[in-house]
Every structure is written in structure tokens, then in C-alpha cells.
mmCIF file of C-alpha atoms in Angstrom:
data_model
loop_
_atom_site.group_PDB
_atom_site.id
_atom_site.type_symbol
_atom_site.label_atom_id
_atom_site.label_comp_id
_atom_site.label_asym_id
_atom_site.label_seq_id
_atom_site.Cartn_x
_atom_site.Cartn_y
_atom_site.Cartn_z
ATOM 1 C CA MET F 7 104.163 -36.931 -140.307
ATOM 2 C CA ALA F 8 107.814 -35.881 -140.343
ATOM 3 C CA GLU F 9 110.159 -37.271 -142.989
ATOM 4 C CA ILE F 10 111.610 -40.645 -141.987
ATOM 5 C CA SER F 11 114.761 -41.844 -143.725
ATOM 6 C CA LYS F 12 114.907 -45.158 -145.563
ATOM 7 C CA ASP F 13 117.575 -46.377 -143.140
ATOM 8 C CA VAL F 14 115.251 -45.784 -140.185
ATOM 9 C CA MET F 15 112.370 -47.419 -142.055
ATOM 10 C CA MET F 16 114.459 -50.520 -142.602
ATOM 11 C CA GLU F 17 115.660 -50.597 -139.006
ATOM 12 C CA LEU F 18 112.053 -50.385 -137.856
ATOM 13 C CA TYR F 19 111.277 -53.317 -140.122
ATOM 14 C CA TYR F 20 114.126 -55.438 -138.766
ATOM 15 C CA TRP F 21 113.040 -55.019 -135.132
ATOM 16 C CA LEU F 22 109.373 -55.468 -136.047
ATOM 17 C CA LYS F 23 110.041 -58.732 -137.861
ATOM 18 C CA LEU F 24 112.444 -59.963 -135.183
ATOM 19 C CA THR F 25 109.838 -59.319 -132.489
ATOM 20 C CA ARG F 26 107.160 -61.272 -134.377
ATOM 21 C CA THR F 27 109.535 -64.168 -135.125
ATOM 22 C CA ILE F 28 110.780 -64.449 -131.536
ATOM 23 C CA GLU F 29 107.300 -64.423 -130.041
ATOM 24 C CA ASP F 30 106.013 -66.964 -132.558
ATOM 25 C CA ARG F 31 108.876 -69.202 -131.396
ATOM 26 C CA VAL F 32 108.017 -68.505 -127.758
ATOM 27 C CA THR F 33 104.493 -69.744 -128.466
ATOM 28 C CA ILE F 34 105.874 -73.005 -129.863
ATOM 29 C CA LEU F 35 108.175 -73.506 -126.861
ATOM 30 C CA TYR F 36 105.267 -72.891 -124.511
ATOM 31 C CA ARG F 37 103.075 -75.455 -126.252
ATOM 32 C CA GLN F 38 105.941 -77.939 -126.107
ATOM 33 C CA GLY F 39 105.924 -77.563 -122.327
ATOM 34 C CA LYS F 40 109.402 -76.019 -122.238
ATOM 35 C CA ILE F 41 108.276 -72.744 -120.675
ATOM 36 C CA GLN F 42 107.050 -72.901 -117.095
ATOM 37 C CA GLY F 43 104.280 -70.529 -116.030
ATOM 38 C CA GLY F 44 102.664 -68.301 -118.625
ATOM 39 C CA ALA F 45 103.775 -66.735 -121.881
ATOM 40 C CA TRP F 46 102.478 -63.312 -122.870
ATOM 41 C CA THR F 47 103.054 -62.082 -126.407
ATOM 42 C CA SER F 48 102.439 -58.919 -128.415
ATOM 43 C CA HIS F 49 101.193 -60.598 -131.599
ATOM 44 C CA GLY F 50 99.477 -57.901 -133.659
ATOM 45 C CA MET F 51 100.824 -55.117 -131.428
ATOM 46 C CA GLU F 52 104.554 -55.215 -132.202
ATOM 47 C CA ALA F 53 104.621 -51.811 -133.910
ATOM 48 C CA ILE F 54 104.006 -50.000 -130.624
ATOM 49 C CA SER F 55 107.013 -51.131 -128.594
ATOM 50 C CA VAL F 56 109.369 -51.038 -131.586
ATOM 51 C CA GLY F 57 108.163 -47.597 -132.661
ATOM 52 C CA TYR F 58 108.322 -45.840 -129.309
ATOM 53 C CA SER F 59 111.656 -47.367 -128.252
ATOM 54 C CA LEU F 60 113.567 -46.733 -131.491
ATOM 55 C CA ALA F 61 112.531 -43.067 -131.338
ATOM 56 C CA LEU F 62 114.435 -42.602 -128.055
ATOM 57 C CA GLU F 63 118.010 -41.400 -127.659
ATOM 58 C CA LYS F 64 120.720 -43.661 -126.228
ATOM 59 C CA ASP F 65 120.741 -42.086 -122.748
ATOM 60 C CA ASP F 66 116.957 -42.078 -122.356
ATOM 61 C CA ILE F 67 115.185 -44.589 -120.122
ATOM 62 C CA ILE F 68 112.276 -46.940 -120.780
ATOM 63 C CA CYS F 69 109.841 -48.426 -118.279
ATOM 64 C CA PRO F 70 108.158 -51.089 -120.433
ATOM 65 C CA TYR F 71 105.384 -53.534 -119.635
ATOM 66 C CA PHE F 72 104.941 -57.193 -120.464
ATOM 67 C CA ARG F 73 103.857 -56.782 -124.100
ATOM 68 C CA ASP F 74 106.895 -54.670 -124.982
ATOM 69 C CA MET F 75 109.191 -57.353 -126.404
ATOM 70 C CA GLY F 76 110.181 -54.997 -129.210
ATOM 71 C CA ALA F 77 111.471 -52.451 -126.696
ATOM 72 C CA PHE F 78 113.712 -55.042 -125.046
ATOM 73 C CA LEU F 79 115.178 -55.976 -128.423
ATOM 74 C CA VAL F 80 115.668 -52.411 -129.646
ATOM 75 C CA ARG F 81 117.507 -51.702 -126.392
ATOM 76 C CA ARG F 82 119.853 -54.577 -127.306
ATOM 77 C CA ILE F 83 118.749 -57.393 -125.039
ATOM 78 C CA THR F 84 119.778 -60.197 -127.372
ATOM 79 C CA PRO F 85 117.538 -63.062 -128.545
ATOM 80 C CA LYS F 86 119.854 -65.440 -126.652
ATOM 81 C CA ARG F 87 119.176 -63.631 -123.384
ATOM 82 C CA ILE F 88 115.455 -63.450 -124.196
ATOM 83 C CA PHE F 89 115.036 -67.193 -124.780
ATOM 84 C CA SER F 90 117.263 -68.043 -121.811
ATOM 85 C CA GLN F 91 114.994 -65.851 -119.708
ATOM 86 C CA TYR F 92 111.901 -67.735 -120.868
ATOM 87 C CA LEU F 93 113.565 -71.088 -120.231
ATOM 88 C CA GLY F 94 114.784 -70.096 -116.772
ATOM 89 C CA ARG F 95 118.474 -70.486 -117.617
ATOM 90 C CA LYS F 96 121.465 -68.857 -115.993
ATOM 91 C CA THR F 97 122.177 -66.956 -119.207
ATOM 92 C CA GLY F 98 118.813 -65.174 -119.023
ATOM 93 C CA VAL F 99 118.333 -61.528 -118.094
ATOM 94 C CA THR F 100 117.645 -62.377 -114.448
ATOM 95 C CA GLY F 101 120.088 -65.271 -114.298
ATOM 96 C CA GLY F 102 117.291 -67.826 -114.025
ATOM 97 C CA LYS F 103 115.513 -66.245 -111.049
ATOM 98 C CA ASP F 104 112.384 -65.476 -113.030
ATOM 99 C CA GLY F 105 110.812 -66.479 -116.301
ATOM 100 C CA ASN F 106 109.121 -64.610 -119.112
ATOM 101 C CA VAL F 107 109.730 -60.876 -119.428
ATOM 102 C CA HIS F 108 109.668 -59.697 -115.819
ATOM 103 C CA ALA F 109 113.118 -58.257 -116.203
ATOM 104 C CA GLY F 110 115.153 -55.171 -116.873
ATOM 105 C CA ASP F 111 118.727 -54.132 -117.467
ATOM 106 C CA ILE F 112 119.653 -50.724 -116.112
ATOM 107 C CA ASN F 113 122.899 -50.832 -118.111
ATOM 108 C CA LEU F 114 120.747 -50.767 -121.244
ATOM 109 C CA GLY F 115 118.357 -48.151 -119.892
ATOM 110 C CA ILE F 116 115.553 -50.639 -119.142
ATOM 111 C CA ILE F 117 113.822 -50.570 -115.751
ATOM 112 C CA GLY F 118 112.260 -53.922 -114.851
ATOM 113 C CA PHE F 119 108.616 -54.239 -113.883
ATOM 114 C CA PRO F 120 106.271 -56.402 -111.776
ATOM 115 C CA SER F 121 103.067 -58.002 -113.046
ATOM 116 C CA HIS F 122 100.698 -55.252 -111.935
ATOM 117 C CA LEU F 123 100.012 -52.937 -114.839
ATOM 118 C CA ALA F 124 100.645 -49.192 -114.488
ATOM 119 C CA ASP F 125 103.055 -49.767 -111.583
ATOM 120 C CA ASN F 126 105.770 -48.615 -113.966
ATOM 121 C CA TYR F 127 104.107 -45.219 -114.488
ATOM 122 C CA PRO F 128 105.022 -43.770 -111.054
ATOM 123 C CA VAL F 129 108.528 -45.228 -111.428
ATOM 124 C CA ALA F 130 108.919 -43.496 -114.791
ATOM 125 C CA THR F 131 107.673 -40.288 -113.207
ATOM 126 C CA GLY F 132 110.290 -40.592 -110.470
ATOM 127 C CA VAL F 133 113.071 -41.089 -113.000
ATOM 128 C CA ALA F 134 111.837 -38.063 -114.964
ATOM 129 C CA LEU F 135 111.879 -35.997 -111.747
ATOM 130 C CA ALA F 136 115.517 -36.978 -111.213
ATOM 131 C CA PHE F 137 116.370 -35.899 -114.761
ATOM 132 C CA LYS F 138 114.726 -32.518 -114.216
ATOM 133 C CA MET F 139 116.405 -31.959 -110.855
ATOM 134 C CA ARG F 140 119.793 -32.731 -112.413
ATOM 135 C CA GLY F 141 119.131 -30.500 -115.400
ATOM 136 C CA GLU F 142 119.643 -33.424 -117.810
ATOM 137 C CA LYS F 143 118.106 -33.386 -121.284
ATOM 138 C CA ARG F 144 116.898 -36.956 -120.968
ATOM 139 C CA VAL F 145 113.458 -38.471 -121.439
ATOM 140 C CA VAL F 146 111.573 -41.409 -119.955
ATOM 141 C CA ALA F 147 109.041 -43.535 -121.853
ATOM 142 C CA ALA F 148 106.542 -45.795 -120.089
ATOM 143 C CA CYS F 149 103.856 -48.063 -121.502
ATOM 144 C CA THR F 150 100.826 -49.835 -120.078
ATOM 145 C CA GLY F 151 97.637 -51.411 -121.392
ATOM 146 C CA ASP F 152 94.144 -49.959 -121.549
ATOM 147 C CA GLY F 153 93.302 -51.823 -118.338
ATOM 148 C CA GLY F 154 96.275 -50.232 -116.619
ATOM 149 C CA THR F 155 94.757 -46.768 -117.123
ATOM 150 C CA SER F 156 91.952 -47.729 -114.733
ATOM 151 C CA ARG F 157 94.349 -48.153 -111.805
ATOM 152 C CA GLY F 158 95.236 -45.518 -109.250
ATOM 153 C CA ASP F 159 98.940 -45.605 -110.157
ATOM 154 C CA PHE F 160 98.087 -44.301 -113.607
ATOM 155 C CA HIS F 161 96.233 -41.243 -112.340
ATOM 156 C CA GLU F 162 98.728 -40.444 -109.588
ATOM 157 C CA ALA F 163 101.622 -40.579 -112.041
ATOM 158 C CA LEU F 164 99.944 -38.365 -114.649
ATOM 159 C CA ASN F 165 98.925 -35.810 -112.056
ATOM 160 C CA PHE F 166 102.400 -35.568 -110.515
ATOM 161 C CA ALA F 167 104.141 -35.481 -113.905
ATOM 162 C CA SER F 168 101.862 -32.692 -115.091
ATOM 163 C CA VAL F 169 102.183 -30.578 -111.940
ATOM 164 C CA ARG F 170 105.991 -30.871 -112.021
ATOM 165 C CA LYS F 171 106.183 -30.600 -115.828
ATOM 166 C CA LEU F 172 108.382 -33.686 -116.091
ATOM 167 C CA PRO F 173 110.134 -35.108 -119.192
ATOM 168 C CA VAL F 174 108.113 -38.310 -119.471
ATOM 169 C CA VAL F 175 105.926 -39.678 -122.267
ATOM 170 C CA PHE F 176 103.208 -42.139 -121.311
ATOM 171 C CA PHE F 177 102.074 -44.705 -123.874
ATOM 172 C CA CYS F 178 98.914 -46.789 -123.748
ATOM 173 C CA ASN F 179 98.725 -50.030 -125.702
ATOM 174 C CA ASN F 180 94.957 -50.066 -126.209
ATOM 175 C CA ASN F 181 94.426 -53.644 -127.366
ATOM 176 C CA GLN F 182 90.661 -53.516 -126.696
ATOM 177 C CA TYR F 183 90.623 -56.029 -123.818
ATOM 178 C CA ALA F 184 91.802 -55.905 -120.194
ATOM 179 C CA TYR F 185 92.225 -59.680 -119.962
ATOM 180 C CA SER F 186 88.612 -60.602 -120.839
ATOM 181 C CA THR F 187 86.966 -57.216 -120.190
ATOM 182 C CA PRO F 188 86.202 -55.302 -123.406
ATOM 183 C CA LEU F 189 86.941 -51.590 -123.428
ATOM 184 C CA ARG F 190 83.255 -50.596 -123.562
ATOM 185 C CA PHE F 191 82.701 -52.205 -120.137
ATOM 186 C CA GLN F 192 85.716 -50.456 -118.682
ATOM 187 C CA MET F 193 85.218 -46.802 -119.629
ATOM 188 C CA ALA F 194 82.540 -44.600 -121.173
ATOM 189 C CA ILE F 195 84.857 -42.516 -123.347
ATOM 190 C CA LYS F 196 85.709 -43.100 -126.985
ATOM 191 C CA ASP F 197 89.470 -42.717 -126.677
ATOM 192 C CA VAL F 198 91.697 -43.631 -123.741
ATOM 193 C CA SER F 199 93.713 -40.501 -124.552
ATOM 194 C CA GLN F 200 90.825 -38.447 -123.154
ATOM 195 C CA ARG F 201 91.875 -39.543 -119.676
ATOM 196 C CA ALA F 202 94.956 -37.318 -119.878
ATOM 197 C CA ILE F 203 92.876 -34.190 -120.437
ATOM 198 C CA ALA F 204 91.923 -34.053 -116.759
ATOM 199 C CA TYR F 205 95.597 -33.546 -115.929
ATOM 200 C CA ASN F 206 96.189 -30.901 -118.602
ATOM 201 C CA ILE F 207 98.518 -33.261 -120.453
ATOM 202 C CA PRO F 208 98.644 -33.039 -124.274
ATOM 203 C CA SER F 209 97.379 -36.325 -125.664
ATOM 204 C CA GLU F 210 96.699 -37.975 -128.974
ATOM 205 C CA THR F 211 95.423 -41.236 -130.410
ATOM 206 C CA VAL F 212 97.398 -42.957 -133.166
ATOM 207 C CA ASP F 213 97.051 -46.141 -135.175
ATOM 208 C CA GLY F 214 99.033 -48.625 -133.097
ATOM 209 C CA ASN F 215 99.380 -50.921 -136.109
ATOM 210 C CA ASP F 216 101.146 -48.224 -138.124
ATOM 211 C CA ILE F 217 104.767 -48.292 -136.998
ATOM 212 C CA LEU F 218 105.591 -45.024 -138.761
ATOM 213 C CA ALA F 219 102.723 -43.243 -136.973
ATOM 214 C CA VAL F 220 103.891 -44.533 -133.585
ATOM 215 C CA TYR F 221 107.518 -43.629 -134.282
ATOM 216 C CA SER F 222 106.628 -40.121 -135.482
ATOM 217 C CA ALA F 223 104.353 -39.386 -132.518
ATOM 218 C CA ALA F 224 107.013 -40.624 -130.131
ATOM 219 C CA LYS F 225 109.763 -38.526 -131.749
ATOM 220 C CA ARG F 226 107.611 -35.410 -131.590
ATOM 221 C CA THR F 227 106.603 -35.788 -127.950
ATOM 222 C CA TYR F 228 110.118 -36.756 -126.830
ATOM 223 C CA GLN F 229 111.397 -33.519 -128.325
ATOM 224 C CA ARG F 230 108.697 -31.594 -126.501
ATOM 225 C CA ALA F 231 109.677 -33.235 -123.203
ATOM 226 C CA ARG F 232 113.367 -32.646 -123.847
ATOM 227 C CA GLU F 233 112.713 -28.942 -124.307
ATOM 228 C CA GLY F 234 111.105 -28.702 -120.871
ATOM 229 C CA GLU F 235 107.466 -28.595 -121.969
ATOM 230 C CA GLY F 236 106.378 -31.497 -119.799
ATOM 231 C CA PRO F 237 104.694 -34.876 -120.275
ATOM 232 C CA SER F 238 102.560 -36.205 -123.113
ATOM 233 C CA PHE F 239 100.186 -39.150 -123.435
ATOM 234 C CA ILE F 240 99.882 -41.286 -126.564
ATOM 235 C CA GLU F 241 97.180 -43.904 -127.029
ATOM 236 C CA CYS F 242 98.068 -46.551 -129.622
ATOM 237 C CA LYS F 243 94.951 -48.335 -130.843
ATOM 238 C CA THR F 244 95.520 -51.960 -131.765
ATOM 239 C CA MET F 245 94.136 -55.443 -131.107
ATOM 240 C CA ARG F 246 95.391 -58.377 -129.084
ATOM 241 C CA MET F 247 95.380 -61.191 -131.642
ATOM 242 C CA HIS F 248 96.109 -63.960 -129.123
ATOM 243 C CA GLY F 249 94.567 -64.541 -125.713
ATOM 244 C CA HIS F 250 95.692 -62.666 -122.623
ATOM 245 C CA SER F 251 98.440 -65.280 -122.499
ATOM 246 C CA GLU F 252 99.124 -68.458 -124.429
ATOM 247 C CA HIS F 253 96.990 -70.578 -122.081
ATOM 248 C CA ASP F 254 93.963 -68.381 -122.863
ATOM 249 C CA ALA F 255 91.942 -69.327 -125.963
ATOM 250 C CA ALA F 256 90.176 -65.907 -125.902
ATOM 251 C CA LYS F 257 86.771 -67.408 -126.690
ATOM 252 C CA TYR F 258 85.210 -64.237 -125.291
ATOM 253 C CA VAL F 259 86.450 -62.239 -128.323
ATOM 254 C CA PRO F 260 83.971 -62.291 -131.263
ATOM 255 C CA LYS F 261 85.585 -63.970 -134.269
ATOM 256 C CA GLU F 262 84.447 -61.225 -136.650
ATOM 257 C CA ILE F 263 86.482 -58.673 -134.679
ATOM 258 C CA LEU F 264 89.634 -60.751 -134.985
ATOM 259 C CA GLU F 265 89.017 -61.276 -138.705
ATOM 260 C CA GLU F 266 88.690 -57.522 -139.210
ATOM 261 C CA TRP F 267 91.915 -56.802 -137.325
ATOM 262 C CA LYS F 268 93.812 -59.476 -139.257
ATOM 263 C CA LYS F 269 93.546 -57.142 -142.249
ATOM 264 C CA LYS F 270 95.462 -54.532 -140.224
ATOM 265 C CA ASP F 271 98.412 -56.776 -139.343
ATOM 266 C CA PRO F 272 101.327 -54.398 -138.590
ATOM 267 C CA VAL F 273 104.015 -56.656 -140.057
ATOM 268 C CA ILE F 274 102.273 -57.653 -143.273
ATOM 269 C CA ASN F 275 101.016 -54.146 -144.008
ATOM 270 C CA TYR F 276 104.403 -52.570 -143.331
ATOM 271 C CA GLU F 277 106.042 -55.027 -145.722
ATOM 272 C CA LYS F 278 103.522 -54.007 -148.393
ATOM 273 C CA TYR F 279 104.189 -50.334 -147.693
ATOM 274 C CA LEU F 280 107.965 -50.688 -148.015
ATOM 275 C CA ILE F 281 107.621 -52.495 -151.347
ATOM 276 C CA GLU F 282 105.008 -50.062 -152.726
ATOM 277 C CA LYS F 283 107.164 -47.068 -151.786
ATOM 278 C CA LYS F 284 110.197 -48.768 -153.337
ATOM 279 C CA VAL F 285 112.112 -48.603 -150.077
ATOM 280 C CA VAL F 286 113.055 -52.264 -150.520
ATOM 281 C CA THR F 287 112.376 -55.209 -152.809
ATOM 282 C CA SER F 288 110.435 -58.336 -151.875
ATOM 283 C CA GLU F 289 113.640 -60.319 -152.507
ATOM 284 C CA LYS F 290 115.511 -58.240 -149.925
ATOM 285 C CA LEU F 291 112.713 -58.707 -147.374
ATOM 286 C CA ALA F 292 112.895 -62.457 -147.927
ATOM 287 C CA GLU F 293 116.638 -62.295 -147.322
ATOM 288 C CA ILE F 294 116.125 -60.382 -144.057
ATOM 289 C CA ASP F 295 113.456 -62.845 -142.970
ATOM 290 C CA LYS F 296 115.796 -65.789 -143.580
ATOM 291 C CA LYS F 297 118.546 -64.110 -141.561
ATOM 292 C CA ILE F 298 116.175 -63.407 -138.669
ATOM 293 C CA LYS F 299 114.881 -66.988 -138.574
ATOM 294 C CA SER F 300 118.450 -68.268 -138.475
ATOM 295 C CA GLU F 301 119.290 -65.836 -135.661
ATOM 296 C CA VAL F 302 116.261 -66.953 -133.667
ATOM 297 C CA GLU F 303 116.945 -70.679 -134.076
ATOM 298 C CA GLU F 304 120.551 -70.136 -133.041
ATOM 299 C CA ALA F 305 119.316 -68.321 -129.931
ATOM 300 C CA VAL F 306 116.895 -71.128 -129.048
ATOM 301 C CA GLU F 307 119.658 -73.715 -129.407
ATOM 302 C CA PHE F 308 121.984 -71.636 -127.236
ATOM 303 C CA SER F 309 119.334 -71.257 -124.536
ATOM 304 C CA GLU F 310 118.353 -74.925 -124.452
ATOM 305 C CA LYS F 311 122.015 -75.848 -123.972
ATOM 306 C CA SER F 312 122.567 -73.212 -121.283
ATOM 307 C CA PRO F 313 122.741 -74.344 -117.634
ATOM 308 C CA TYR F 314 120.100 -73.770 -115.005
ATOM 309 C CA PRO F 315 121.184 -71.632 -112.043
ATOM 310 C CA GLU F 316 122.527 -73.338 -108.958
ATOM 311 C CA GLY F 317 120.668 -73.113 -105.660
ATOM 312 C CA LYS F 318 123.058 -70.572 -104.164
ATOM 313 C CA ASP F 319 122.506 -68.278 -107.161
ATOM 314 C CA THR F 320 118.957 -67.559 -106.022
ATOM 315 C CA LEU F 321 120.260 -65.544 -103.066
ATOM 316 C CA GLU F 322 122.475 -63.257 -105.134
ATOM 317 C CA GLY F 323 121.214 -59.899 -106.290
ATOM 318 C CA VAL F 324 117.890 -60.293 -104.505
ATOM 319 C CA TYR F 325 118.404 -58.114 -101.457
ATOM 320 C CA LYS F 326 121.115 -56.111 -99.752
ATOM 321 C CA ILE F 327 121.902 -55.986 -96.041
#
């Protein structure tokens, strides 16, 4: 693993902790009946989106999926815009036209996505093709779940990206379950990263709960793509600690599995690491935590006071004649 500065380590921690705190608050709002529809969180998986997005350069592009809250935050979509999005307010990312995280902001280098997993892979491949045709030293990062790798979009995107040697890095958030289907009933291979071998794409499997491992792997493969060596595939092994969404009690997941993965919590273990390596003191972490909680509560208050969109607003920015 390449040397990572203390400043980067602390920035990784800030986004990691902010992601966990925001999504814990989203869960509360959902259970209070303030969020319409579903609420999908990345509890236990936050290290993946934070790690791969912070490793990018400013002019790079991300094509995230619905468990990539950390990527939205790292790309500077503010907590106020996030909560307004969930509450369907005019101050949300989509101006109140949609809820949850089905959103993007091209000005921040984020391409929005639909519900269907792996749909963002071909889009990322198309963006990478544009970069190559223009001769730009830019990279695209796209993420999907383990279930998404079983869709046709996944295979088509990897094949095209490999044939054209495009500057795109594909990430897989392997959280062990495609909704309620465990990985062993979905594929007969040990690692999802093996699926990239068929397309002659370099691949690797990393600990998705180790934010430094994710960040380092991302940095390395982005550099490879930037130098014209083509795509890479990174599988990040983790565990979905909540249900598929907040309405799902996940009774199909054996309790002993969840108990085992609790010991690998990416936030708690990273805090321990930073203290053990004397990167920061426990007092400083407590100070950061207090600041983040205040920031989140301020964002919730702002969003709850924000107006809903007017009827005419629903027709704006939807289509063009």
C-alpha cells in the first residue's frame, strides 16, 4: 500500500463519519414517516464510496449507484441538499422532482442514475470513450452491487471498455446479498473480481471495510487508466448491515453473519487505527464528531423548513422540445 499522508487520512475520516451520521439520521426521518417511498443506506459499507471518490482528481467523473452516499458528499453535494432531496423539497438536488438519491449534478462531476443496477456502467464507458477521443487525461469511476454484475449491462460495458482500452475503473460493492439473494446462489465463483478476467481486464479484490485499502487500490488503477492502459475492476468485499432498504427487516440474513461483520465496522475500526497510529487523539475525534452532528442537525432543520416545489416546477428540466 502506497504512503498516505495524515491529512488525507483525516479527510477520509471526516467523509466516512459524515456519511454514517447522515444516513443514521435518514433512517430516523424515514421511521418518523417524513420520507416518502424507500430509504436505502450504506451502513457498514461507507468506506467504499468515500475511498474511491476521494482518490479521483477534480476533473474526473463518477457514475455512482444508490449506496454511494459518501461519493455524493466527497463531490461536495452538501448535507442540506441531501436532506432536502430525501424530503422532496425544492432545495434538493432535483428540485423536489424525486426523492432519495436518484440524482446527479454534472457541475460537480456526478452523473445521475436510475434504479436498475449496472445501468451506470455503459454510461461510464461512454464518458470514458469521449475522454479518449478528445485526448483528455481524465478518468471515470462507476460502482454497482454484486447483483448488478449479473446483468447484461455489466458484461457489455466491460467488454467494450476492454476492447477500446478506455480510462474507466469499475467498482463492485459486494455486500453479500442482491436484495435477499445470497452471493452463493447468484454465482459459482469465489470472488466477483473473477468476472473481469473473461474480458482481459486487470482485477483485484480488496477489503471494502478498510478505507485505506479502497483508496489505495483506486489511486493505483486511476493512474493506470490515466496513462492509457485501459480499464480495471475492483471488488470491495463488505456486508450490508441493514436490510435492502429501511422497510426491509432482512430476516433472511443469519444473525451470526451480522454479528461477525459488526466486528469489522469500517468507522469504528478506522477510528481505532487512527488513534493507534497516533494520527489523531480520541479527544480530537470526539471534537470532529460533535461538529459533524451539529452540521447534520442544521441541515435537517434547513430542509424541513424548505418549501416544496410548485406544480409548474415539475415540467422544468424534464424534457426538451
